[in-house]
Each structure stands twice: as structure tokens, then as C-alpha cells.
Amino acid sequence: MKIKTNKKALLAGLLVMAGVIVFLIITHSLWWADDLFENPGLIFFLSILMAVGVGAVIAFRFEFKDKSIGRIAAYIFMLLSPILSITMVEAMDSIWVYNMAPNYFVANYLCYLVYLLLAYAACGQVGFSISIANTYFFAFALVNDVMCVFRETPFLPTDFMSIGTAANVAAAYEPFLDCKMIMGSLIFAFILILSAKINMHSLRKKEGIIPRLISAGYVIVMLLLFFCTDVVPDAGYKPDFWNQLRGYHKSGSFFNYSLNFKYLRVAKPDGYDPDEISDIVMELANQSDYVPTVTDTSKAPNIICIMNETWTDLDILNDVQTNVEYNDYYKSLDEDTIKGYVSVPVLGAGTSNSEFEFLTGMSLSNLSSGSNVYDLYIKDKTPSLASELGELGYSKTAFHPYYGDGWNRENVYPLLGFDDFVSIEDIFDPNIIDTYRENQNVYELEQMLSEDYPGENIIKRRYVCDSYDFKKVEEMFEDRNKDEPFFLFNVTMQNHGGYTVSYSNFYEEVSIEGMSAKYNLANQFVSLMKETDDALEELIDYFKNTDEPTIILMFGDHHPYLEIAFYEELLGKSLDDLTIEELQKRYKTPFLIWANYDIDEQYYENISSNYLSTLLLETAGLPMSDYHKYLREMYKQLPVIDTVGYIDADGNYYDYDKKSEYDELLNNYAKVQYNDLIDSKNRVNELFEMKTD
């Protein structure tokens, strides 16, 4: 073997090496930010060495006198390259891969090898195969890093279905650079350049087909073992469904991402038989003592449901001291009010999954981890609160002051029984929205809106504010058909994530005090909560002065993404070390049910969003379907069922990995949900229809 170079290659290598090292020195503070690595000095030094390596592979090339030895060397490099790939991907997830347990490291290697050999079987070129596979690995690692930063949950296979929605909201987040991206990019560059330098002559067809067939055989065997047998899960390799981020950190991010492919399809619950669903539901429904108080549905109360984007109270986690109380009005409500905390299925993102649970009474815990229901599972008419209220003669409108195609709502809402869907394209001049959608210039948007809608306070930051949103709710109420009761489901936008940018149209009135550092994201967030609280007061004041009986329900869809250091200081420990009780708190948001007439005041410490519509129907005194009576009785045993675990009536916390006395109840619930959502052709429709007799 000979190592060769020339002046141009040597100069190019030196320039690249010097440029990268200077860049690393300029950005060196990133390595010590947020305690991403246990030993940032070592990682920074290794990055310098990687810069030297990148320069070296540019400057030098290897040549073999014996071509057969060159081919063998190329094959050896291909088989060893997954080690570099694992290092690259895990570095971008803040993991020092060589601390990984040996069995997990081997499992990661075999997983990466599947993708690499699949590429080689397809193209038959070693260098090109390594480049293709590692481009995929790097793209995954980059997207996963960004998602973990912005929503605290990793990238999952089901996220492919939500790319359009992600693009809609991406403008709210500022581009950023961290040391993980830099280190991963250096390793990626090293792999690509070294792959391109492999000096391997084209194999003759007879010689080339054998290694490609061997590669294809390996891929086929591994895929069959994975998808068609339980060998992999029986060996202990399966996703951490209830805390995917923990699983990614423990046993490898790309490995866990790949494991999730096995669970994309919703499997039938154990013992599922559509002929038994009626018996399962009626066994509990018949225990219900619920009697509706509204017998003439023409006199039923109007119902306004508001799922308020990222509305929460940080005091759920621990006492937060602020210069101004930001949830003062909400906390003051007590007369004719039911309120408390609702457990939702998502954290930091995934708004539509919370509304799915509320509208349908189903639980995300019975579906593939990380899935978005609106994109994956609702393909035909599905019973919901909207369709059931429609059976009672209600008008049914959904309202969301953002793009109609977000989370596939424009297609899903009609299937859930809504007659009308009002999106941002319907409340403003479409030309304005098209212009903003194209250039994402919020200042231009404000100017156009101020010209067309003078005197209106519409935008906070880059979203329609809650005050304006609620005014539109009032307008829809005033314009309603007064011959039928009014039902509106409103998903707000004001508090949507992306708290890194300061805006001239939003004054941050509230700041957090008594912390060891200033947390800018948290400060902007609590200031937004104050805006919501003020808007809520205006909304309720309006309906206090209306004659028709009206109920308002409002709840938050999830907690915000804020600084990890803020959460860890607030909780007093690393987020990776939270107990199930502490983790459950991060999935709790406030809720209230208020009426402009007499209702019994109540407080709920524990209720999950799949029960919230049942509580609403009970509060309104409306007839219930057998399914809602079933949920009402199930609530009495398990008031919380969410993606973290479940809580029983005695306040005991459970996760799904351990058997409990509630396993049969949970499995029966999964069967009912499978019949309702997945096995729609065998759905027992009468269970999900209102009983008006």
C-alpha cells in the first residue's frame, strides 16, 4: 500500500484543517453550554483531532499494488464504518457511545449494518454505499437533535406523516447551532471524504454479485427476524414506549428509532373479538346511575370548548415566583366552576393528539408510541363529541386561527362530525395569508392586517392572540342559528412554542424570580399566560351578560418546551431521573368548566383528557351514549390513563411495564378503542350513539 498526495491536495487539506480548527476555537463556548457532555474538554479535544482527520483524508490517498488486497481493504472499511456511524449519531444526541453497554453497542452495530448492506446490495459500490447510508444516518441525527431541543421528544417514524404541519410552524423557531451538530458534521465529513477516496476498481460481474447477494441475504434475514418473529423483543430490545427519549439515551437513538417500525401498525389487543365489544361496554355502562337533567334538547345549553395552545400553570411542577401573578383570574374562579388538572398525552408538541382524546374519549396509550392520530388512523367517519351533539340537534363548528391543513384538520374534522371548520384562511383576506405563508415576514403581516382591519389588536408575536380569538368566538355565537343549540370547538394559537425571539408587538410583563439564572424562554412563556388569563376574563364577562344558558370548557393541550436547566432547577433533579409521579406532573395542564347558570362547584386533582368530554356532558345534563357511561364508570377506577402510565382512584401510580389488578380493565378499553377507531367495518355503532329515550 502506498500513501500519495500532491501539492493541490496537500494545500486543500491544510486549509480545510486550519479553517475548521479556527472555527472550533471561535465556537468553543458551545462545548461547555448546558452540560451536554460529562467531559466537554475531552469532546472538544476530540473535535480538534477530527478536524485534523478531515484535513488528512483530503490531503492523502491510498493505493494498493494488488487490487485484490485493495478490495479486501475496502470491504473491511465498509464493515467497520458502522462504528463511525454510531459515534456520529450518538454524539449528536449527547451520548458518549463508548459508555454504552456492550450488548446495546452490538445491537446498534447490527442495526446500522442492515441499512449499509441494503445500500450496497442495491448499488454494488462500497464507497457510494457508505455515503448513502451515512447521509441517512446524519439526516436522522440532525432532525432528532432539533426535535429534542424544540419539543423534548425524539424523532419517530410516525413523524414522517406530519412533515407538512412541521413546516407550517417551523418559522416560529430560530435556527441554532450547537456543539453536537458541529461534532457530528465533522465525523460525517470524514466518512464522506474517506468513502470517496476508496480507490477500488469496478468488480467483474461474477466477482461483484456474490458479496451483493450475501449482503441482501443478511438484510432479508434480519428483517424477517424483526418483523415476523418476536426474537428481538424477547431478547429485551424494544422501544421505551412511555419515555422514548429515555430509551434513545439508554440504548442508542437510531437503534430505537428503527425498533419503532415494528410497532407502526396497531396490533389487535389480546383476545379481541368484535362480537364481545357490546358486552364489555354494557357491563360497566349498566352500573351507571347517571340520569340526564335536560330532557328537551331544544333547551340544551350552548357549549363552547377551547383547547388553549400550551396553556398551563408551572406551579404544577413546583412553586414559581413571579413579579406579577400570571394565572390570577383563572385561580379566582370558583362560583359555578369546575376546575383542576387534566392529564394530556403529549409534552411540548402534538396538539392534535390532545384534542383527539378530548373529542373521542379514546387514549393515545392504546396506539403506536409517537403516532399522530389525525394523520394515521382517522380515514372514515369516527364517533366524537361533535357527532354525538349533532344527534341532539346542536350546530357543530370547529375554529382554529391558523392554517387549515395543519395536522390534517381540514380532512379530519368532517369525519369527526363537524359541519363547519373556520381556519385563518376564512377569517382574513386569503391574499394576506398566502403572502405571509410564502415569506414568513411577521412585520409585513402586521402591516397588511392593520390596513385591512384597522383598530384591531390581532397578532401577538406571530400568532393570532387569545383576545382576538375569543372575540371571534363571541361573533360566531352572535351569528349562530338560534333555533338550535350552539357547539363550538376552538383550538387557539397565541402561546405556540418558539419563545426565543423578542417581538415589538408583545411586551413581556411577567418575569420569574428567585432562580439561579434568567430563563428567557420561561419569562416569555409566563408573560403569554398572563395574556391568556386576561382574555379569559374578557370572554367570561361577555357570557355572564348573555341570557341563554352557556357552558365554557377550557383546557391546555400540553406543557411548553422551555430551557431544560429551568425545569431541572424547578424540579431539583435531572429530567432523566424523574419518578413516574414527577413525570406525570409534566403531562398535567389546567382545565375549567364554567357556566353562566348554577352548576355544582368541584375540583379535580386527577382526570385525563379522554374523560373530559364525559364530564362536560354530565355537567350539561345531556343524554350520554353507552360509551360515555362506560367511560364514566371506568373513570371511577382509573381517573388517569395517559402515555406515561395510569393512576387509580386511591392515587397509586402505575406504568405499563408491570402487571397490575387493572390489566383486564385496560385491555378491555383497548378492545373498545380498537373497535371504534381501527376495526371500523365491525364497529358496534349503537354503543357510540346518543341515547335520547
XYZ file of C-alpha atoms in Angstrom:
693
model
C 0.000 0.000 0.000
C 1.207 3.497 -0.856
C 0.109 6.814 0.634
C 0.186 9.540 -2.018
C -0.527 13.249 -2.244
C 0.147 16.283 -4.423
C 0.571 19.968 -3.770
C -3.044 20.876 -4.513
C -4.463 18.115 -2.311
C -1.999 18.886 0.484
C -2.808 22.602 0.363
C -6.545 21.908 0.303
C -6.236 19.568 3.287
C -4.210 22.088 5.295
C -6.610 24.935 4.515
C -9.657 22.904 5.482
C -7.982 21.668 8.664
C -6.904 25.180 9.657
C -10.299 26.656 8.858
C -12.143 24.056 10.901
C -9.793 24.421 13.882
C -10.216 28.219 13.843
C -13.998 27.739 13.691
C -13.842 25.313 16.634
C -11.835 27.780 18.687
C -14.269 30.620 17.907
C -17.255 28.467 18.926
C -15.532 26.702 21.835
C -18.057 28.043 24.364
C -20.721 25.807 22.825
C -18.965 22.750 24.235
C -19.485 23.957 27.785
C -23.084 25.111 27.298
C -25.940 23.340 29.114
C -23.723 20.485 30.371
C -24.348 18.471 27.222
C -21.368 16.191 27.876
C -19.857 14.954 31.122
C -16.365 15.918 29.922
C -16.710 18.779 27.420
C -12.938 19.348 27.352
C -12.321 15.821 26.089
C -15.057 16.131 23.465
C -13.637 19.468 22.295
C -10.151 17.925 22.004
C -11.567 15.010 20.014
C -13.266 17.512 17.704
C -9.873 19.116 17.063
C -8.472 15.669 16.236
C -11.403 15.048 13.901
C -10.618 18.340 12.133
C -7.080 17.066 11.626
C -8.525 13.803 10.306
C -10.746 15.610 7.813
C -7.752 17.562 6.546
C -5.693 14.382 6.275
C -8.215 12.446 4.205
C -8.438 15.410 1.831
C -4.660 15.639 1.507
C -3.757 11.956 1.136
C -4.968 8.913 -0.771
C -4.236 5.220 -0.502
C -3.251 2.950 -3.388
C -2.716 -0.808 -3.396
C -0.417 -2.586 -5.855
C -2.501 -5.735 -5.526
C -6.099 -4.934 -6.478
C -7.439 -7.923 -4.534
C -5.898 -6.536 -1.340
C -7.482 -3.169 -2.158
C -10.883 -4.818 -2.481
C -10.454 -6.638 0.816
C -9.399 -3.383 2.496
C -12.490 -1.669 1.086
C -14.761 -4.421 2.418
C -13.104 -4.222 5.826
C -13.631 -0.461 5.915
C -17.283 -0.936 4.943
C -17.814 -3.431 7.759
C -16.078 -1.168 10.272
C -17.772 2.036 9.135
C -20.917 1.482 11.278
C -18.713 2.115 14.322
C -18.007 5.598 12.973
C -21.685 5.999 12.116
C -22.793 5.091 15.641
C -20.266 7.529 17.083
C -21.562 10.284 14.799
C -25.243 9.737 15.553
C -24.844 9.338 19.302
C -22.547 12.370 19.545
C -25.473 14.357 18.147
C -27.615 13.009 20.982
C -25.070 13.985 23.690
C -24.107 10.350 24.231
C -20.508 9.162 24.575
C -21.140 5.938 22.730
C -18.278 4.013 24.276
C -20.028 4.128 27.653
C -22.878 2.150 26.095
C -23.441 -1.361 27.420
C -21.687 -3.921 25.147
C -24.924 -5.722 24.226
C -26.520 -2.450 23.127
C -23.426 -1.494 21.141
C -23.529 -4.827 19.263
C -27.269 -4.411 18.647
C -26.633 -0.914 17.276
C -23.879 -2.220 15.018
C -26.110 -4.963 13.565
C -28.894 -2.424 13.012
C -26.689 0.096 11.189
C -25.269 -2.748 9.113
C -28.749 -3.523 7.754
C -29.047 -0.060 6.196
C -25.462 -0.091 4.942
C -25.677 -3.519 3.301
C -29.065 -2.671 1.838
C -27.407 0.248 0.042
C -24.518 -1.970 -1.051
C -26.842 -4.715 -2.319
C -28.626 -2.089 -4.398
C -25.628 -0.314 -5.954
C -22.636 -2.645 -5.547
C -20.133 0.155 -4.823
C -18.509 0.268 -1.408
C -17.777 3.980 -1.186
C -21.110 5.028 -2.619
C -22.977 2.683 -0.265
C -21.220 4.118 2.771
C -22.034 7.641 1.609
C -25.729 6.868 1.022
C -26.201 5.110 4.365
C -24.363 7.753 6.366
C -26.248 10.593 4.704
C -29.414 8.952 6.023
C -27.867 8.438 9.472
C -26.687 12.048 9.632
C -30.039 13.443 8.467
C -31.787 11.409 11.164
C -29.357 12.609 13.844
C -29.771 16.249 12.799
C -33.570 16.140 12.778
C -33.598 14.224 16.056
C -31.346 16.833 17.678
C -33.610 19.674 16.545
C -36.774 17.905 17.703
C -35.290 17.093 21.098
C -34.369 20.752 21.532
C -37.722 22.163 20.463
C -40.202 19.633 21.842
C -38.208 17.393 24.242
C -39.275 14.282 22.383
C -37.201 12.423 19.792
C -37.827 11.897 16.101
C -40.023 8.860 15.467
C -41.064 7.069 12.269
C -44.596 8.416 12.665
C -43.280 11.980 12.391
C -42.905 11.467 8.641
C -46.687 11.789 8.419
C -46.601 15.274 9.963
C -43.945 16.934 7.825
C -46.441 19.424 6.383
C -47.560 20.623 9.799
C -43.961 20.819 10.986
C -43.148 23.072 8.054
C -46.062 25.366 8.967
C -44.778 26.021 12.483
C -41.027 25.839 11.837
C -40.841 29.580 11.225
C -41.560 30.179 14.896
C -38.220 28.688 15.891
C -34.908 30.428 15.408
C -32.111 28.466 13.675
C -29.438 27.404 16.116
C -26.027 25.757 16.209
C -24.727 23.549 18.991
C -21.583 21.543 19.564
C -23.416 18.289 18.841
C -24.143 19.453 15.298
C -20.539 20.556 14.816
C -19.040 17.312 16.060
C -21.498 15.174 14.110
C -20.842 17.194 10.953
C -17.081 16.686 11.302
C -17.492 12.925 11.611
C -19.909 12.940 8.675
C -17.433 14.898 6.531
C -14.652 12.483 7.498
C -16.771 9.473 6.466
C -17.862 11.024 3.156
C -14.379 12.107 2.097
C -12.796 8.804 3.106
C -15.515 6.907 1.241
C -14.828 8.967 -1.873
C -11.113 8.186 -1.556
C -11.585 4.426 -1.680
C -9.554 3.506 -4.738
C -11.382 0.387 -5.852
C -11.704 -0.713 -9.444
C -15.084 -1.930 -10.689
C -15.663 -5.575 -9.907
C -16.328 -8.008 -12.682
C -19.942 -9.218 -12.649
C -19.044 -12.696 -11.393
C -16.959 -11.316 -8.543
C -19.358 -8.488 -7.628
C -22.610 -10.422 -7.454
C -21.552 -12.722 -4.614
C -20.911 -10.078 -1.930
C -24.070 -8.248 -3.006
C -26.139 -11.430 -2.650
C -24.571 -12.070 0.764
C -25.462 -8.508 1.763
C -29.032 -8.896 0.541
C -29.295 -12.202 2.406
C -28.223 -10.538 5.649
C -30.794 -7.773 5.189
C -33.611 -10.224 4.411
C -32.803 -12.469 7.380
C -32.637 -9.508 9.775
C -35.909 -8.021 8.505
C -37.699 -11.359 8.759
C -36.429 -11.857 12.307
C -37.504 -8.342 13.215
C -40.945 -8.089 11.613
C -42.086 -11.718 11.514
C -40.857 -13.068 14.845
C -40.543 -11.938 18.461
C -36.840 -12.751 18.650
C -35.818 -9.096 19.041
C -38.338 -8.052 21.730
C -37.886 -11.362 23.562
C -34.190 -10.558 23.764
C -35.126 -7.329 25.551
C -34.769 -4.941 22.604
C -37.919 -2.859 22.240
C -38.730 0.842 22.434
C -39.305 2.535 25.750
C -42.849 3.393 24.716
C -43.654 5.553 27.689
C -40.446 7.580 27.603
C -38.904 7.360 24.151
C -36.221 9.911 24.990
C -35.033 7.747 27.869
C -34.868 4.749 25.541
C -32.940 6.716 22.916
C -30.366 7.757 25.511
C -30.052 4.328 27.070
C -29.583 2.068 24.079
C -28.981 4.272 21.039
C -31.136 6.813 19.227
C -31.100 5.398 15.690
C -31.434 1.856 17.018
C -34.547 2.814 18.995
C -35.892 4.768 16.038
C -35.590 1.607 13.946
C -37.194 -0.553 16.639
C -40.308 1.622 16.436
C -41.007 0.499 12.866
C -42.211 -2.837 14.216
C -44.990 -1.094 16.131
C -46.355 1.310 13.500
C -49.338 -0.920 12.886
C -51.838 -1.024 15.722
C -51.981 -4.659 16.780
C -55.226 -6.249 17.875
C -55.487 -6.296 21.660
C -55.170 -9.722 23.212
C -58.422 -11.609 22.833
C -60.106 -9.025 20.608
C -63.473 -10.143 19.243
C -65.873 -7.541 17.807
C -68.815 -9.656 18.965
C -67.753 -9.119 22.591
C -67.425 -5.318 22.476
C -71.043 -4.681 23.387
C -70.753 -6.927 26.450
C -67.560 -5.144 27.560
C -69.134 -1.699 27.313
C -72.509 -2.611 28.778
C -71.007 -4.404 31.772
C -69.792 -1.039 33.046
C -72.420 1.202 31.406
C -75.204 -0.691 33.189
C -73.602 0.210 36.516
C -74.047 3.905 35.777
C -76.591 5.835 37.835
C -76.419 8.832 35.531
C -79.752 10.445 34.671
C -79.774 13.396 32.240
C -81.450 16.548 33.524
C -82.003 18.036 30.062
C -84.974 16.211 28.565
C -85.899 18.820 25.966
C -82.735 19.141 23.872
C -84.076 22.269 22.184
C -83.381 23.935 25.534
C -79.929 22.395 25.919
C -77.130 24.763 26.962
C -74.759 26.180 24.381
C -71.316 24.589 24.641
C -68.011 26.305 23.864
C -64.898 24.156 24.174
C -61.486 25.802 23.978
C -58.291 23.806 23.803
C -55.833 26.574 24.574
C -52.437 26.121 22.939
C -49.715 25.404 25.551
C -51.834 26.810 28.391
C -50.550 25.611 31.727
C -49.563 26.583 35.241
C -45.917 25.955 36.095
C -46.901 25.699 39.768
C -47.992 22.165 38.871
C -44.299 21.275 38.930
C -43.226 23.447 41.857
C -43.894 26.905 43.242
C -42.813 29.528 40.723
C -42.294 33.066 41.983
C -43.112 35.867 39.522
C -43.221 39.632 39.741
C -46.838 39.561 38.538
C -49.369 36.760 39.044
C -49.999 35.300 35.594
C -52.970 32.982 36.254
C -54.748 35.205 38.769
C -58.185 35.265 37.139
C -58.252 31.526 36.494
C -57.344 30.857 40.116
C -60.034 33.253 41.341
C -62.855 31.440 39.559
C -64.922 29.339 41.927
C -68.621 30.132 41.555
C -70.395 27.891 39.024
C -66.993 26.455 38.137
C -65.466 23.010 37.902
C -61.712 23.027 37.582
C -58.498 21.174 38.307
C -55.765 19.450 36.362
C -56.168 17.273 33.285
C -53.536 14.755 32.193
C -52.826 15.040 28.465
C -50.986 12.538 26.222
C -48.176 14.746 24.877
C -45.363 17.002 26.047
C -44.066 20.071 24.209
C -45.865 19.286 20.935
C -48.557 17.070 19.406
C -51.560 19.346 19.920
C -53.932 17.276 17.791
C -53.416 14.180 19.934
C -54.799 16.027 22.954
C -57.840 17.176 21.008
C -58.297 13.627 19.701
C -58.509 12.270 23.249
C -60.921 15.006 24.320
C -63.231 14.712 21.306
C -63.353 10.895 21.141
C -62.788 9.611 24.677
C -60.017 7.394 23.333
C -56.478 7.198 24.683
C -53.195 7.573 22.830
C -51.768 4.935 25.171
C -53.537 2.292 23.072
C -51.799 3.386 19.858
C -48.277 3.329 18.451
C -45.911 5.427 20.508
C -45.354 8.852 18.986
C -48.104 8.457 16.418
C -50.305 11.301 15.270
C -53.846 10.025 15.101
C -55.157 12.598 12.650
C -52.517 11.675 10.102
C -52.512 7.912 10.590
C -55.810 6.499 11.752
C -58.860 8.648 11.049
C -59.724 7.741 7.478
C -63.516 7.432 7.695
C -66.343 8.668 9.906
C -65.432 8.319 13.573
C -67.773 8.934 16.528
C -66.879 12.004 18.561
C -68.339 14.636 20.850
C -69.243 16.622 17.730
C -71.178 13.810 16.069
C -72.943 12.923 19.316
C -74.007 16.517 19.990
C -75.185 16.633 16.381
C -77.586 13.801 17.209
C -79.050 16.082 19.883
C -79.610 18.882 17.371
C -76.535 21.016 18.030
C -74.794 23.045 15.340
C -71.148 21.937 15.133
C -68.311 24.307 14.283
C -64.539 23.926 14.673
C -62.413 27.074 14.788
C -58.620 27.358 14.622
C -56.899 30.673 13.775
C -54.088 29.026 11.829
C -53.683 27.038 8.637
C -56.483 24.613 7.896
C -54.175 21.865 6.674
C -52.256 21.722 9.969
C -52.420 18.229 11.494
C -54.716 17.278 8.599
C -57.639 19.003 10.360
C -59.389 20.078 7.159
C -59.870 16.393 6.294
C -60.373 15.017 9.799
C -62.916 17.440 11.244
C -65.694 16.469 8.797
C -65.039 12.817 9.637
C -65.479 13.646 13.321
C -68.862 15.184 12.590
C -68.181 18.917 12.351
C -70.363 20.799 9.866
C -68.034 23.787 9.540
C -64.333 24.425 10.007
C -63.187 28.042 10.266
C -59.425 28.469 9.830
C -57.198 31.530 9.451
C -57.809 31.450 5.702
C -61.512 32.061 6.452
C -61.214 34.981 8.880
C -58.705 37.110 6.935
C -58.166 38.043 3.306
C -56.641 34.901 1.721
C -54.136 37.062 -0.196
C -52.693 38.266 3.106
C -52.343 34.722 4.406
C -50.800 33.483 1.151
C -48.253 36.309 1.238
C -47.305 35.572 4.836
C -47.150 31.849 4.212
C -44.711 32.447 1.380
C -42.285 34.855 3.063
C -42.935 34.369 6.824
C -42.429 38.101 7.479
C -44.459 38.822 10.606
C -43.950 42.601 10.370
C -45.358 42.623 6.849
C -48.260 40.518 8.113
C -48.997 43.049 10.850
C -48.910 45.910 8.367
C -51.285 44.170 5.953
C -53.706 43.288 8.766
C -53.636 46.814 10.197
C -54.527 48.216 6.757
C -57.380 45.794 6.144
C -58.609 45.535 9.740
C -57.866 48.961 11.296
C -58.040 49.300 15.062
C -57.946 45.533 15.656
C -55.347 44.048 18.003
C -54.847 40.750 16.176
C -51.267 39.458 16.482
C -49.066 38.698 19.484
C -45.599 37.686 18.360
C -46.527 35.912 15.100
C -49.837 34.317 16.063
C -53.454 35.398 16.482
C -53.771 36.416 20.134
C -56.286 34.846 22.503
C -58.126 38.124 22.982
C -58.881 38.366 19.252
C -59.573 34.634 19.041
C -62.175 34.908 21.810
C -63.776 37.916 20.104
C -64.244 35.730 17.030
C -65.836 33.112 19.293
C -68.256 35.794 20.523
C -69.026 36.802 16.919
C -69.762 33.197 15.931
C -72.034 32.910 18.954
C -73.917 36.064 17.973
C -74.245 34.875 14.351
C -75.427 31.383 15.310
C -78.696 29.797 14.271
C -80.770 30.474 17.386
C -83.170 27.668 16.564
C -80.592 25.060 17.628
C -78.102 24.836 20.494
C -74.595 26.016 19.665
C -71.444 23.857 19.888
C -68.031 25.329 19.082
C -64.638 23.683 19.411
C -61.820 26.239 19.322
C -58.077 25.478 19.199
C -56.091 28.653 19.910
C -52.599 29.646 18.709
C -51.279 32.550 20.791
C -48.991 30.549 23.079
C -47.453 28.275 20.456
C -43.808 27.387 21.017
C -40.867 29.305 19.803
C -40.073 31.606 22.746
C -36.558 32.609 21.721
C -37.389 35.788 19.772
C -38.480 39.124 21.246
C -41.194 40.949 19.298
C -42.093 44.628 19.197
C -45.795 43.708 19.311
C -45.505 41.819 22.599
C -44.426 43.300 25.912
C -43.159 40.700 28.380
C -44.876 41.864 31.524
C -44.095 38.862 33.717
C -40.700 37.605 34.832
C -39.707 34.680 37.024
C -37.900 35.490 40.236
C -35.823 33.568 42.752
C -33.991 31.361 40.219
C -30.232 30.998 39.853
C -30.309 32.340 36.267
C -32.515 34.343 33.929
C -34.522 32.000 31.741
C -35.675 33.981 28.728
C -37.915 31.285 27.271
C -39.695 30.782 30.581
C -40.157 34.532 31.038
C -41.768 34.939 27.616
C -43.991 31.961 28.311
C -45.391 33.206 31.639
C -45.997 36.599 30.025
C -48.100 34.848 27.405
C -50.012 33.061 30.175
C -50.911 36.484 31.587
C -52.333 37.467 28.184
C -54.452 34.309 28.144
C -55.675 34.951 31.676
C -56.772 38.479 30.749
C -58.508 37.207 27.599
C -60.305 34.515 29.605
C -61.682 37.177 31.939
C -62.994 39.154 28.945
C -64.632 36.040 27.483
C -66.388 35.043 30.693
C -67.502 38.637 31.334
C -69.165 38.581 27.906
C -71.066 35.356 28.593
C -72.078 36.481 32.079
C -74.228 39.033 30.278
C -75.919 36.623 27.862
C -79.393 35.243 28.522
C -79.029 31.771 27.046
C -77.500 29.076 29.278
C -73.940 28.536 28.108
C -71.055 26.357 29.260
C -67.401 27.143 28.568
C -64.762 24.434 28.882
C -61.090 25.338 28.510
C -58.001 23.192 28.936
C -54.350 23.213 27.881
C -53.065 20.796 25.272
C -49.550 20.309 26.709
C -46.699 21.871 28.640
C -44.283 24.152 26.772
C -40.735 23.484 25.699
C -38.604 25.735 27.898
C -34.975 25.634 28.998
C -34.044 22.189 30.311
C -31.958 23.885 33.001
C -35.081 25.788 34.117
C -37.102 22.612 34.500
C -34.271 20.836 36.286
C -33.798 23.707 38.734
C -37.551 23.848 39.304
C -37.778 20.105 39.927
C -34.456 19.821 41.730
C -33.111 16.973 39.615
C -32.225 15.827 36.116
C -35.202 15.214 33.838
C -33.801 11.740 33.169
C -34.144 10.887 36.872
C -37.820 11.799 37.367
C -40.042 9.285 39.125
C -43.303 8.320 37.450
C -45.137 10.681 39.833
C -42.861 13.570 38.877
C -43.074 12.770 35.179
C -46.869 12.693 35.367
C -46.825 16.321 36.534
C -45.234 17.356 33.259
C -48.306 15.998 31.452
C -50.826 17.933 33.552
C -52.457 21.173 32.426
C -55.265 23.256 33.982
C -58.872 22.909 32.945
C -62.122 24.637 33.850
C -65.788 24.203 33.135
C -67.707 27.419 33.795
C -71.408 28.099 33.279
C -73.447 31.284 33.294
C -76.038 29.453 35.408
C -75.919 27.372 38.571
C -73.744 24.249 38.491
C -72.117 22.381 41.354
C -68.586 23.572 42.073
C -65.994 20.782 42.021
C -62.221 20.335 41.969
C -60.427 17.503 40.144
C -56.858 16.706 41.072
C -56.741 13.781 38.640
C -58.607 13.322 35.370
C -57.219 12.545 31.927
C -58.322 14.156 28.693
C -60.102 11.031 27.443
C -62.678 11.551 30.228
C -63.093 15.300 29.845
C -65.908 15.228 27.278
C -67.827 12.802 29.501
C -67.508 15.234 32.414
C -68.715 18.009 30.101
C -71.839 16.063 29.088
C -72.565 15.270 32.722
C -72.156 18.923 33.718
C -74.508 19.983 30.912
C -77.042 17.358 31.992
C -77.216 15.944 28.463
C -78.011 12.370 27.447
C -74.995 10.088 27.081
C -74.108 7.238 24.775
C -73.402 3.868 26.374
C -69.754 4.505 25.553
C -69.708 7.683 27.658
C -71.436 5.862 30.516
C -68.735 3.203 30.187
C -66.036 5.883 30.408
C -67.787 7.475 33.389
C -67.621 4.210 35.311
C -64.056 3.471 34.218
C -63.015 6.901 35.499
C -64.103 5.851 38.983
C -61.429 3.139 38.947
C -58.703 4.769 36.845
C -59.134 8.561 36.764
C -55.926 8.967 34.722
C -54.870 6.913 31.701
C -52.157 8.583 29.660
C -48.956 7.836 27.789
C -46.857 7.917 30.970
C -48.935 5.354 32.859
C -52.121 5.384 34.884
C -53.355 6.438 38.310
C -56.042 4.619 40.276
C -58.737 6.100 42.480
C -56.526 5.743 45.566
C -53.782 7.857 43.978
C -51.425 4.967 43.197
C -49.189 5.410 40.149
C -48.524 2.639 37.626
C -46.526 2.239 34.437
C -47.364 -0.138 31.634
C -44.348 -2.399 32.050
C -45.662 -4.026 35.207
C -48.729 -6.167 35.720
C -51.480 -4.858 37.966
C -55.038 -5.605 39.033
C -56.213 -3.223 36.293
C -54.739 -5.153 33.350
C -58.090 -6.631 32.299
C -59.826 -3.256 32.534
C -57.125 -1.639 30.408
C -57.137 -4.456 27.862
C -60.911 -4.213 27.543
C -60.592 -0.454 27.000
C -58.027 -1.158 24.260
C -60.504 -3.576 22.637
C -63.289 -0.992 22.669
C -60.981 1.618 21.170
C -59.735 -0.811 18.507
C -63.333 -1.498 17.510
C -64.131 2.213 17.391
C -61.040 3.525 15.597
C -59.295 0.698 13.726
C -61.882 -2.006 13.037
C -64.489 0.464 11.821
C -66.148 -2.033 9.483
C -67.121 -4.072 12.569
C -67.778 -1.048 14.798
C -70.708 -1.539 17.150
C -72.201 1.841 16.210
C -75.106 1.818 18.658
C -72.650 1.978 21.577
C -71.350 5.353 20.411
C -74.713 6.966 19.647
C -76.624 9.246 21.996
C -79.455 7.681 23.958
C -82.302 10.185 23.890
C -85.099 7.924 25.162
